């Protein structure tokens, strides 16, 4: 009979657990919801400062973020049986470039979280779709920064 190697067994279990799809916790969902609500509010407020294609793109992104928040709220409700706390934050008075830089960071955080959760048995396809849309938002933000006259 082989001798039991506790360290080897621990490494094997770590690999097995790492391969298991990640499931969203209530606190993760709440955090992502807050990010989405803030982005939605920010894009819609920022859109008021511009005209034409820039305004339209920001408005579309704001509506997308509202849809993301609604999906997350639905997942939260189905998984916890409760309703998430809705905390509203306002966009601080900063330059559009600084605001978009902050939005880019939030989009990247949500993208990483959605990609990690795309293996979820029940909601994986929804998280995968949200990740694809966040990827598009990242591209749009970079496009907007490059297109805006931010002097």
JSON list of C-alpha atoms in Angstrom, two decimals:
[
{"chain": "A", "resi": 1, "resn": "UNK", "atom": "CA", "xyz": [0.00, 0.00, 0.00]},
{"chain": "A", "resi": 2, "resn": "UNK", "atom": "CA", "xyz": [1.27, 3.46, -0.91]},
{"chain": "A", "resi": 3, "resn": "UNK", "atom": "CA", "xyz": [2.05, 6.01, 1.72]},
{"chain": "A", "resi": 4, "resn": "UNK", "atom": "CA", "xyz": [-0.45, 8.91, 1.87]},
{"chain": "A", "resi": 5, "resn": "UNK", "atom": "CA", "xyz": [1.12, 12.19, 0.77]},
{"chain": "A", "resi": 6, "resn": "UNK", "atom": "CA", "xyz": [-0.97, 15.02, 2.30]},
{"chain": "A", "resi": 7, "resn": "UNK", "atom": "CA", "xyz": [0.73, 17.74, 0.25]},
{"chain": "A", "resi": 8, "resn": "UNK", "atom": "CA", "xyz": [0.15, 15.89, -3.01]},
{"chain": "A", "resi": 9, "resn": "UNK", "atom": "CA", "xyz": [-3.51, 15.31, -2.09]},
{"chain": "A", "resi": 10, "resn": "UNK", "atom": "CA", "xyz": [-3.92, 19.01, -1.27]},
{"chain": "A", "resi": 11, "resn": "UNK", "atom": "CA", "xyz": [-2.46, 19.98, -4.68]},
{"chain": "A", "resi": 12, "resn": "UNK", "atom": "CA", "xyz": [-4.80, 17.58, -6.46]},
{"chain": "A", "resi": 13, "resn": "UNK", "atom": "CA", "xyz": [-7.83, 18.99, -4.61]},
{"chain": "A", "resi": 14, "resn": "UNK", "atom": "CA", "xyz": [-6.75, 22.54, -5.43]},
{"chain": "A", "resi": 15, "resn": "UNK", "atom": "CA", "xyz": [-6.63, 21.63, -9.13]},
{"chain": "A", "resi": 16, "resn": "UNK", "atom": "CA", "xyz": [-10.02, 19.92, -8.97]},
{"chain": "A", "resi": 17, "resn": "UNK", "atom": "CA", "xyz": [-11.60, 22.88, -7.16]},
{"chain": "A", "resi": 18, "resn": "UNK", "atom": "CA", "xyz": [-10.01, 25.37, -9.58]},
{"chain": "A", "resi": 19, "resn": "UNK", "atom": "CA", "xyz": [-11.57, 23.47, -12.49]},
{"chain": "A", "resi": 20, "resn": "UNK", "atom": "CA", "xyz": [-15.06, 23.77, -11.01]},
{"chain": "A", "resi": 21, "resn": "UNK", "atom": "CA", "xyz": [-17.06, 26.58, -12.60]},
{"chain": "A", "resi": 22, "resn": "UNK", "atom": "CA", "xyz": [-17.32, 29.62, -10.38]},
{"chain": "A", "resi": 23, "resn": "UNK", "atom": "CA", "xyz": [-20.79, 30.47, -9.10]},
{"chain": "A", "resi": 24, "resn": "UNK", "atom": "CA", "xyz": [-21.80, 34.02, -8.28]},
{"chain": "A", "resi": 25, "resn": "UNK", "atom": "CA", "xyz": [-22.26, 34.92, -4.64]},
{"chain": "A", "resi": 26, "resn": "UNK", "atom": "CA", "xyz": [-24.80, 37.46, -3.42]},
{"chain": "A", "resi": 27, "resn": "UNK", "atom": "CA", "xyz": [-22.02, 39.89, -2.53]},
{"chain": "A", "resi": 28, "resn": "UNK", "atom": "CA", "xyz": [-20.43, 39.54, -5.98]},
{"chain": "A", "resi": 29, "resn": "UNK", "atom": "CA", "xyz": [-23.77, 40.15, -7.66]},
{"chain": "A", "resi": 30, "resn": "UNK", "atom": "CA", "xyz": [-24.39, 43.19, -5.44]},
{"chain": "A", "resi": 31, "resn": "UNK", "atom": "CA", "xyz": [-20.95, 44.59, -6.27]},
{"chain": "A", "resi": 32, "resn": "UNK", "atom": "CA", "xyz": [-21.41, 44.07, -10.02]},
{"chain": "A", "resi": 33, "resn": "UNK", "atom": "CA", "xyz": [-24.87, 45.63, -9.81]},
{"chain": "A", "resi": 34, "resn": "UNK", "atom": "CA", "xyz": [-23.46, 48.74, -8.19]},
{"chain": "A", "resi": 35, "resn": "UNK", "atom": "CA", "xyz": [-20.81, 48.99, -10.93]},
{"chain": "A", "resi": 36, "resn": "UNK", "atom": "CA", "xyz": [-23.46, 48.63, -13.65]},
{"chain": "A", "resi": 37, "resn": "UNK", "atom": "CA", "xyz": [-25.79, 51.19, -12.04]},
{"chain": "A", "resi": 38, "resn": "UNK", "atom": "CA", "xyz": [-22.94, 53.66, -11.72]},
{"chain": "A", "resi": 39, "resn": "UNK", "atom": "CA", "xyz": [-21.89, 53.16, -15.33]},
{"chain": "A", "resi": 40, "resn": "UNK", "atom": "CA", "xyz": [-25.47, 53.55, -16.58]},
{"chain": "A", "resi": 41, "resn": "UNK", "atom": "CA", "xyz": [-25.92, 56.78, -14.65]},
{"chain": "A", "resi": 42, "resn": "UNK", "atom": "CA", "xyz": [-22.51, 58.07, -15.70]},
{"chain": "A", "resi": 43, "resn": "UNK", "atom": "CA", "xyz": [-22.96, 57.40, -19.42]},
{"chain": "A", "resi": 44, "resn": "UNK", "atom": "CA", "xyz": [-26.42, 58.96, -19.47]},
{"chain": "A", "resi": 45, "resn": "UNK", "atom": "CA", "xyz": [-25.23, 62.06, -17.57]},
{"chain": "A", "resi": 46, "resn": "UNK", "atom": "CA", "xyz": [-22.14, 62.37, -19.74]},
{"chain": "A", "resi": 47, "resn": "UNK", "atom": "CA", "xyz": [-24.25, 62.06, -22.90]},
{"chain": "A", "resi": 48, "resn": "UNK", "atom": "CA", "xyz": [-25.98, 65.34, -21.98]},
{"chain": "A", "resi": 49, "resn": "UNK", "atom": "CA", "xyz": [-22.66, 67.15, -22.46]},
{"chain": "A", "resi": 50, "resn": "UNK", "atom": "CA", "xyz": [-22.28, 66.10, -26.11]},
{"chain": "A", "resi": 51, "resn": "UNK", "atom": "CA", "xyz": [-24.11, 66.14, -29.41]},
{"chain": "A", "resi": 52, "resn": "UNK", "atom": "CA", "xyz": [-24.31, 63.86, -32.43]},
{"chain": "A", "resi": 53, "resn": "UNK", "atom": "CA", "xyz": [-22.65, 60.44, -32.63]},
{"chain": "A", "resi": 54, "resn": "UNK", "atom": "CA", "xyz": [-20.82, 60.77, -29.31]},
{"chain": "A", "resi": 55, "resn": "UNK", "atom": "CA", "xyz": [-24.06, 61.51, -27.50]},
{"chain": "A", "resi": 56, "resn": "UNK", "atom": "CA", "xyz": [-25.82, 58.62, -29.23]},
{"chain": "A", "resi": 57, "resn": "UNK", "atom": "CA", "xyz": [-23.05, 56.17, -28.35]},
{"chain": "A", "resi": 58, "resn": "UNK", "atom": "CA", "xyz": [-23.05, 57.23, -24.69]},
{"chain": "A", "resi": 59, "resn": "UNK", "atom": "CA", "xyz": [-26.84, 56.95, -24.52]},
{"chain": "A", "resi": 60, "resn": "UNK", "atom": "CA", "xyz": [-26.74, 53.47, -26.07]},
{"chain": "A", "resi": 61, "resn": "UNK", "atom": "CA", "xyz": [-24.05, 52.38, -23.60]},
{"chain": "A", "resi": 62, "resn": "UNK", "atom": "CA", "xyz": [-26.11, 53.79, -20.71]},
{"chain": "A", "resi": 63, "resn": "UNK", "atom": "CA", "xyz": [-29.13, 51.78, -21.82]},
{"chain": "A", "resi": 64, "resn": "UNK", "atom": "CA", "xyz": [-26.95, 48.66, -22.19]},
{"chain": "A", "resi": 65, "resn": "UNK", "atom": "CA", "xyz": [-25.74, 49.10, -18.62]},
{"chain": "A", "resi": 66, "resn": "UNK", "atom": "CA", "xyz": [-29.34, 49.44, -17.41]},
{"chain": "A", "resi": 67, "resn": "UNK", "atom": "CA", "xyz": [-30.08, 46.13, -19.14]},
{"chain": "A", "resi": 68, "resn": "UNK", "atom": "CA", "xyz": [-27.02, 44.54, -17.51]},
{"chain": "A", "resi": 69, "resn": "UNK", "atom": "CA", "xyz": [-28.19, 45.76, -14.12]},
{"chain": "A", "resi": 70, "resn": "UNK", "atom": "CA", "xyz": [-31.68, 44.35, -14.73]},
{"chain": "A", "resi": 71, "resn": "UNK", "atom": "CA", "xyz": [-30.19, 40.94, -15.65]},
{"chain": "A", "resi": 72, "resn": "UNK", "atom": "CA", "xyz": [-28.00, 40.93, -12.54]},
{"chain": "A", "resi": 73, "resn": "UNK", "atom": "CA", "xyz": [-30.98, 41.95, -10.41]},
{"chain": "A", "resi": 74, "resn": "UNK", "atom": "CA", "xyz": [-32.93, 39.02, -11.87]},
{"chain": "A", "resi": 75, "resn": "UNK", "atom": "CA", "xyz": [-30.10, 36.59, -11.14]},
{"chain": "A", "resi": 76, "resn": "UNK", "atom": "CA", "xyz": [-29.78, 38.00, -7.61]},
{"chain": "A", "resi": 77, "resn": "UNK", "atom": "CA", "xyz": [-33.50, 37.59, -6.99]},
{"chain": "A", "resi": 78, "resn": "UNK", "atom": "CA", "xyz": [-33.57, 34.03, -8.32]},
{"chain": "A", "resi": 79, "resn": "UNK", "atom": "CA", "xyz": [-30.47, 32.90, -6.43]},
{"chain": "A", "resi": 80, "resn": "UNK", "atom": "CA", "xyz": [-31.12, 34.59, -3.09]},
{"chain": "A", "resi": 81, "resn": "UNK", "atom": "CA", "xyz": [-34.88, 34.95, -3.00]},
{"chain": "A", "resi": 82, "resn": "UNK", "atom": "CA", "xyz": [-34.43, 38.59, -2.03]},
{"chain": "A", "resi": 83, "resn": "UNK", "atom": "CA", "xyz": [-33.85, 41.92, -3.68]},
{"chain": "A", "resi": 84, "resn": "UNK", "atom": "CA", "xyz": [-30.48, 43.66, -3.88]},
{"chain": "A", "resi": 85, "resn": "UNK", "atom": "CA", "xyz": [-29.89, 46.93, -2.11]},
{"chain": "A", "resi": 86, "resn": "UNK", "atom": "CA", "xyz": [-29.88, 49.74, -4.64]},
{"chain": "A", "resi": 87, "resn": "UNK", "atom": "CA", "xyz": [-27.23, 52.27, -3.84]},
{"chain": "A", "resi": 88, "resn": "UNK", "atom": "CA", "xyz": [-27.11, 55.26, -6.12]},
{"chain": "A", "resi": 89, "resn": "UNK", "atom": "CA", "xyz": [-23.91, 57.15, -6.69]},
{"chain": "A", "resi": 90, "resn": "UNK", "atom": "CA", "xyz": [-23.47, 60.29, -8.70]},
{"chain": "A", "resi": 91, "resn": "UNK", "atom": "CA", "xyz": [-20.78, 61.11, -11.19]},
{"chain": "A", "resi": 92, "resn": "UNK", "atom": "CA", "xyz": [-18.20, 63.42, -9.61]},
{"chain": "A", "resi": 93, "resn": "UNK", "atom": "CA", "xyz": [-17.49, 66.71, -11.42]},
{"chain": "A", "resi": 94, "resn": "UNK", "atom": "CA", "xyz": [-14.47, 65.68, -13.49]},
{"chain": "A", "resi": 95, "resn": "UNK", "atom": "CA", "xyz": [-13.33, 65.99, -17.08]},
{"chain": "A", "resi": 96, "resn": "UNK", "atom": "CA", "xyz": [-14.92, 63.61, -19.60]},
{"chain": "A", "resi": 97, "resn": "UNK", "atom": "CA", "xyz": [-11.55, 61.92, -20.11]},
{"chain": "A", "resi": 98, "resn": "UNK", "atom": "CA", "xyz": [-11.18, 61.21, -16.37]},
{"chain": "A", "resi": 99, "resn": "UNK", "atom": "CA", "xyz": [-14.77, 59.99, -16.16]},
{"chain": "A", "resi": 100, "resn": "UNK", "atom": "CA", "xyz": [-14.28, 57.67, -19.12]},
{"chain": "A", "resi": 101, "resn": "UNK", "atom": "CA", "xyz": [-11.01, 56.40, -17.66]},
{"chain": "A", "resi": 102, "resn": "UNK", "atom": "CA", "xyz": [-12.89, 55.43, -14.47]},
{"chain": "A", "resi": 103, "resn": "UNK", "atom": "CA", "xyz": [-15.63, 53.81, -16.55]},
{"chain": "A", "resi": 104, "resn": "UNK", "atom": "CA", "xyz": [-13.02, 51.82, -18.45]},
{"chain": "A", "resi": 105, "resn": "UNK", "atom": "CA", "xyz": [-11.69, 50.42, -15.17]},
{"chain": "A", "resi": 106, "resn": "UNK", "atom": "CA", "xyz": [-15.20, 49.43, -14.05]},
{"chain": "A", "resi": 107, "resn": "UNK", "atom": "CA", "xyz": [-15.94, 47.86, -17.43]},
{"chain": "A", "resi": 108, "resn": "UNK", "atom": "CA", "xyz": [-12.73, 45.81, -17.20]},
{"chain": "A", "resi": 109, "resn": "UNK", "atom": "CA", "xyz": [-13.59, 44.63, -13.67]},
{"chain": "A", "resi": 110, "resn": "UNK", "atom": "CA", "xyz": [-17.08, 43.58, -14.76]},
{"chain": "A", "resi": 111, "resn": "UNK", "atom": "CA", "xyz": [-15.67, 41.92, -17.88]},
{"chain": "A", "resi": 112, "resn": "UNK", "atom": "CA", "xyz": [-13.27, 39.83, -15.78]},
{"chain": "A", "resi": 113, "resn": "UNK", "atom": "CA", "xyz": [-16.05, 38.87, -13.34]},
{"chain": "A", "resi": 114, "resn": "UNK", "atom": "CA", "xyz": [-18.46, 37.92, -16.13]},
{"chain": "A", "resi": 115, "resn": "UNK", "atom": "CA", "xyz": [-15.81, 35.84, -17.89]},
{"chain": "A", "resi": 116, "resn": "UNK", "atom": "CA", "xyz": [-15.04, 34.04, -14.63]},
{"chain": "A", "resi": 117, "resn": "UNK", "atom": "CA", "xyz": [-18.75, 33.33, -14.12]},
{"chain": "A", "resi": 118, "resn": "UNK", "atom": "CA", "xyz": [-19.44, 32.21, -17.70]},
{"chain": "A", "resi": 119, "resn": "UNK", "atom": "CA", "xyz": [-19.06, 28.59, -16.57]},
{"chain": "A", "resi": 120, "resn": "UNK", "atom": "CA", "xyz": [-21.95, 28.90, -14.11]},
{"chain": "A", "resi": 121, "resn": "UNK", "atom": "CA", "xyz": [-24.36, 26.01, -14.75]},
{"chain": "A", "resi": 122, "resn": "UNK", "atom": "CA", "xyz": [-27.50, 28.10, -14.64]},
{"chain": "A", "resi": 123, "resn": "UNK", "atom": "CA", "xyz": [-26.48, 31.59, -15.67]},
{"chain": "A", "resi": 124, "resn": "UNK", "atom": "CA", "xyz": [-23.25, 31.01, -17.61]},
{"chain": "A", "resi": 125, "resn": "UNK", "atom": "CA", "xyz": [-24.68, 31.95, -21.01]},
{"chain": "A", "resi": 126, "resn": "UNK", "atom": "CA", "xyz": [-26.02, 35.22, -19.60]},
{"chain": "A", "resi": 127, "resn": "UNK", "atom": "CA", "xyz": [-22.65, 36.05, -18.03]},
{"chain": "A", "resi": 128, "resn": "UNK", "atom": "CA", "xyz": [-20.92, 35.20, -21.32]},
{"chain": "A", "resi": 129, "resn": "UNK", "atom": "CA", "xyz": [-23.23, 37.60, -23.19]},
{"chain": "A", "resi": 130, "resn": "UNK", "atom": "CA", "xyz": [-22.65, 40.32, -20.59]},
{"chain": "A", "resi": 131, "resn": "UNK", "atom": "CA", "xyz": [-18.88, 39.79, -20.99]},
{"chain": "A", "resi": 132, "resn": "UNK", "atom": "CA", "xyz": [-19.15, 40.24, -24.76]},
{"chain": "A", "resi": 133, "resn": "UNK", "atom": "CA", "xyz": [-21.09, 43.47, -24.29]},
{"chain": "A", "resi": 134, "resn": "UNK", "atom": "CA", "xyz": [-18.59, 44.78, -21.72]},
{"chain": "A", "resi": 135, "resn": "UNK", "atom": "CA", "xyz": [-15.79, 44.02, -24.17]},
{"chain": "A", "resi": 136, "resn": "UNK", "atom": "CA", "xyz": [-17.61, 46.15, -26.74]},
{"chain": "A", "resi": 137, "resn": "UNK", "atom": "CA", "xyz": [-18.03, 48.94, -24.17]},
{"chain": "A", "resi": 138, "resn": "UNK", "atom": "CA", "xyz": [-14.28, 48.91, -23.51]},
{"chain": "A", "resi": 139, "resn": "UNK", "atom": "CA", "xyz": [-13.69, 49.37, -27.23]},
{"chain": "A", "resi": 140, "resn": "UNK", "atom": "CA", "xyz": [-16.31, 52.14, -27.36]},
{"chain": "A", "resi": 141, "resn": "UNK", "atom": "CA", "xyz": [-14.71, 54.02, -24.46]},
{"chain": "A", "resi": 142, "resn": "UNK", "atom": "CA", "xyz": [-11.32, 53.97, -26.14]},
{"chain": "A", "resi": 143, "resn": "UNK", "atom": "CA", "xyz": [-12.97, 55.12, -29.37]},
{"chain": "A", "resi": 144, "resn": "UNK", "atom": "CA", "xyz": [-14.75, 57.95, -27.55]},
{"chain": "A", "resi": 145, "resn": "UNK", "atom": "CA", "xyz": [-11.58, 59.12, -25.82]},
{"chain": "A", "resi": 146, "resn": "UNK", "atom": "CA", "xyz": [-9.80, 59.12, -29.15]},
{"chain": "A", "resi": 147, "resn": "UNK", "atom": "CA", "xyz": [-12.63, 61.00, -30.88]},
{"chain": "A", "resi": 148, "resn": "UNK", "atom": "CA", "xyz": [-13.52, 63.62, -28.24]},
{"chain": "A", "resi": 149, "resn": "UNK", "atom": "CA", "xyz": [-11.90, 67.00, -28.19]},
{"chain": "A", "resi": 150, "resn": "UNK", "atom": "CA", "xyz": [-10.74, 66.73, -24.57]},
{"chain": "A", "resi": 151, "resn": "UNK", "atom": "CA", "xyz": [-8.53, 69.81, -24.32]}
]
